[in-house]
GROMACS .gro file of C-alpha atoms in nm:
model
  124
    1GLN     CA    1   0.905   0.824  -0.321
    2VAL     CA    2   0.809   0.464  -0.378
    3GLN     CA    3   0.461   0.354  -0.283
    4LEU     CA    4   0.309   0.008  -0.297
    5VAL     CA    5  -0.063  -0.016  -0.224
    6GLU     CA    6  -0.231  -0.352  -0.172
    7SER     CA    7  -0.601  -0.415  -0.212
    8GLY     CA    8  -0.845  -0.703  -0.242
    9GLY     CA    9  -0.829  -0.862   0.100
   10GLY     CA   10  -1.136  -0.972   0.290
   11LEU     CA   11  -1.317  -1.245   0.478
   12VAL     CA   12  -1.384  -1.570   0.293
   13GLN     CA   13  -1.466  -1.931   0.372
   14ALA     CA   14  -1.229  -2.224   0.333
   15GLY     CA   15  -1.217  -2.334  -0.029
   16ASP     CA   16  -1.300  -1.990  -0.166
   17SER     CA   17  -1.086  -1.776  -0.394
   18LEU     CA   18  -0.955  -1.423  -0.365
   19THR     CA   19  -0.735  -1.201  -0.581
   20LEU     CA   20  -0.503  -0.940  -0.435
   21SER     CA   21  -0.363  -0.642  -0.624
   22CYS     CA   22  -0.060  -0.423  -0.561
   23ALA     CA   23  -0.028  -0.090  -0.740
   24ALA     CA   24   0.322   0.060  -0.755
   25SER     CA   25   0.434   0.419  -0.805
   26GLY     CA   26   0.765   0.603  -0.781
   27LEU     CA   27   0.945   0.290  -0.899
   28THR     CA   28   1.091   0.171  -1.227
   29PHE     CA   29   0.844  -0.111  -1.213
   30ASN     CA   30   0.970  -0.311  -1.510
   31MET     CA   31   1.316  -0.329  -1.350
   32ALA     CA   32   1.193  -0.467  -1.019
   33ALA     CA   33   1.122  -0.820  -0.911
   34MET     CA   34   0.801  -0.830  -0.710
   35ALA     CA   35   0.691  -1.056  -0.430
   36TRP     CA   36   0.414  -1.128  -0.185
   37PHE     CA   37   0.477  -1.202   0.181
   38ARG     CA   38   0.234  -1.266   0.463
   39GLN     CA   39   0.239  -1.233   0.839
   40ALA     CA   40   0.003  -1.360   1.106
   41PRO     CA   41   0.011  -1.227   1.465
   42GLY     CA   42   0.299  -1.383   1.657
   43ASN     CA   43   0.458  -1.523   1.343
   44GLU     CA   44   0.752  -1.419   1.128
   45ARG     CA   45   0.691  -1.260   0.793
   46GLU     CA   46   0.667  -1.548   0.548
   47PHE     CA   47   0.752  -1.563   0.180
   48VAL     CA   48   0.458  -1.647  -0.045
   49ALA     CA   49   0.547  -1.583  -0.410
   50ARG     CA   50   0.789  -1.396  -0.635
   51ILE     CA   51   0.785  -1.293  -0.999
   52SER     CA   52   1.077  -1.168  -1.209
   53ARG     CA   53   1.070  -0.836  -1.391
   54SER     CA   54   0.969  -0.993  -1.722
   55SER     CA   55   0.739  -1.259  -1.572
   56ILE     CA   56   0.960  -1.538  -1.701
   57THR     CA   57   1.038  -1.678  -1.358
   58THR     CA   58   0.803  -1.738  -1.067
   59ASN     CA   59   0.871  -1.886  -0.727
   60TYR     CA   60   0.628  -2.012  -0.465
   61ALA     CA   61   0.637  -2.128  -0.109
   62ASP     CA   62   0.559  -2.497  -0.079
   63SER     CA   63   0.255  -2.415   0.132
   64VAL     CA   64   0.084  -2.229  -0.154
   65LYS     CA   65   0.222  -2.405  -0.462
   66GLY     CA   66  -0.058  -2.522  -0.688
   67ARG     CA   67  -0.312  -2.293  -0.519
   68PHE     CA   68  -0.172  -1.941  -0.564
   69THR     CA   69  -0.060  -1.768  -0.884
   70ILE     CA   70   0.146  -1.449  -0.902
   71SER     CA   71   0.131  -1.231  -1.213
   72ARG     CA   72   0.213  -0.876  -1.318
   73ASP     CA   73   0.107  -0.616  -1.570
   74ASN     CA   74   0.401  -0.384  -1.630
   75ALA     CA   75   0.189  -0.144  -1.835
   76LYS     CA   76  -0.029  -0.091  -1.527
   77ASN     CA   77   0.253  -0.109  -1.270
   78THR     CA   78   0.053  -0.375  -1.089
   79VAL     CA   79   0.124  -0.718  -0.946
   80TYR     CA   80  -0.147  -0.969  -0.857
   81LEU     CA   81  -0.185  -1.272  -0.636
   82GLN     CA   82  -0.464  -1.510  -0.730
   83MET     CA   83  -0.545  -1.733  -0.435
   84ASN     CA   84  -0.755  -2.046  -0.481
   85SER     CA   85  -0.863  -2.320  -0.242
   86LEU     CA   86  -0.799  -2.097   0.056
   87LYS     CA   87  -0.735  -2.256   0.395
   88PRO     CA   88  -0.766  -2.113   0.747
   89GLU     CA   89  -0.387  -2.124   0.774
   90ASP     CA   90  -0.370  -1.871   0.489
   91THR     CA   91  -0.513  -1.611   0.727
   92ALA     CA   92  -0.264  -1.325   0.754
   93ILE     CA   93  -0.183  -0.974   0.647
   94TYR     CA   94  -0.049  -0.993   0.293
   95TYR     CA   95   0.226  -0.753   0.189
   96CYS     CA   96   0.355  -0.656  -0.152
   97ALA     CA   97   0.732  -0.605  -0.182
   98ALA     CA   98   0.981  -0.492  -0.446
   99THR     CA   99   1.353  -0.535  -0.505
  100LEU     CA  100   1.587  -0.425  -0.783
  101SER     CA  101   1.808  -0.727  -0.721
  102ALA     CA  102   1.844  -0.965  -1.015
  103LEU     CA  103   1.888  -1.255  -0.774
  104VAL     CA  104   1.606  -1.483  -0.670
  105VAL     CA  105   1.518  -1.340  -0.331
  106THR     CA  106   1.271  -1.509  -0.099
  107THR     CA  107   1.371  -1.347   0.232
  108ALA     CA  108   1.209  -1.030   0.360
  109PRO     CA  109   1.520  -0.834   0.467
  110LEU     CA  110   1.645  -0.808   0.109
  111TYR     CA  111   1.334  -0.635  -0.023
  112ASN     CA  112   1.364  -0.259  -0.026
  113HIS     CA  113   1.004  -0.144  -0.057
  114TRP     CA  114   0.686  -0.259   0.113
  115GLY     CA  115   0.318  -0.186   0.105
  116GLN     CA  116   0.090  -0.136   0.404
  117GLY     CA  117  -0.066  -0.479   0.372
  118THR     CA  118  -0.416  -0.614   0.322
  119GLN     CA  119  -0.592  -0.852   0.560
  120VAL     CA  120  -0.703  -1.194   0.439
  121THR     CA  121  -0.915  -1.398   0.678
  122VAL     CA  122  -1.026  -1.752   0.594
  123SER     CA  123  -1.290  -1.908   0.816
  124SER     CA  124  -1.330  -2.281   0.865
   0.00000   0.00000   0.00000
């Protein structure tokens, strides 16, 4: 069975930084593209960032470009999301997701595996 476990969420003030981690198991990690999505109450699940299996390609939502950085360590089966200059509108549950598709995928329905999520709250 595939498991993705997020960690690192918390309560911070606007302008602060936070780093999220996602540990994967039961998955051929180095064959999977990984992504972060987020969802606030009443909102649709929103794409945040994606990284290819070899870390050559990254993709970001316009709302986080220049502030967030996605990275991965295939030896540790872990993907990270470094978040800088956090804003109140970044408040959401952040989810880690995986797909074996070689295509650039930024929509939630095409990801096969999901973590439980970790809460990020940014106060103003």
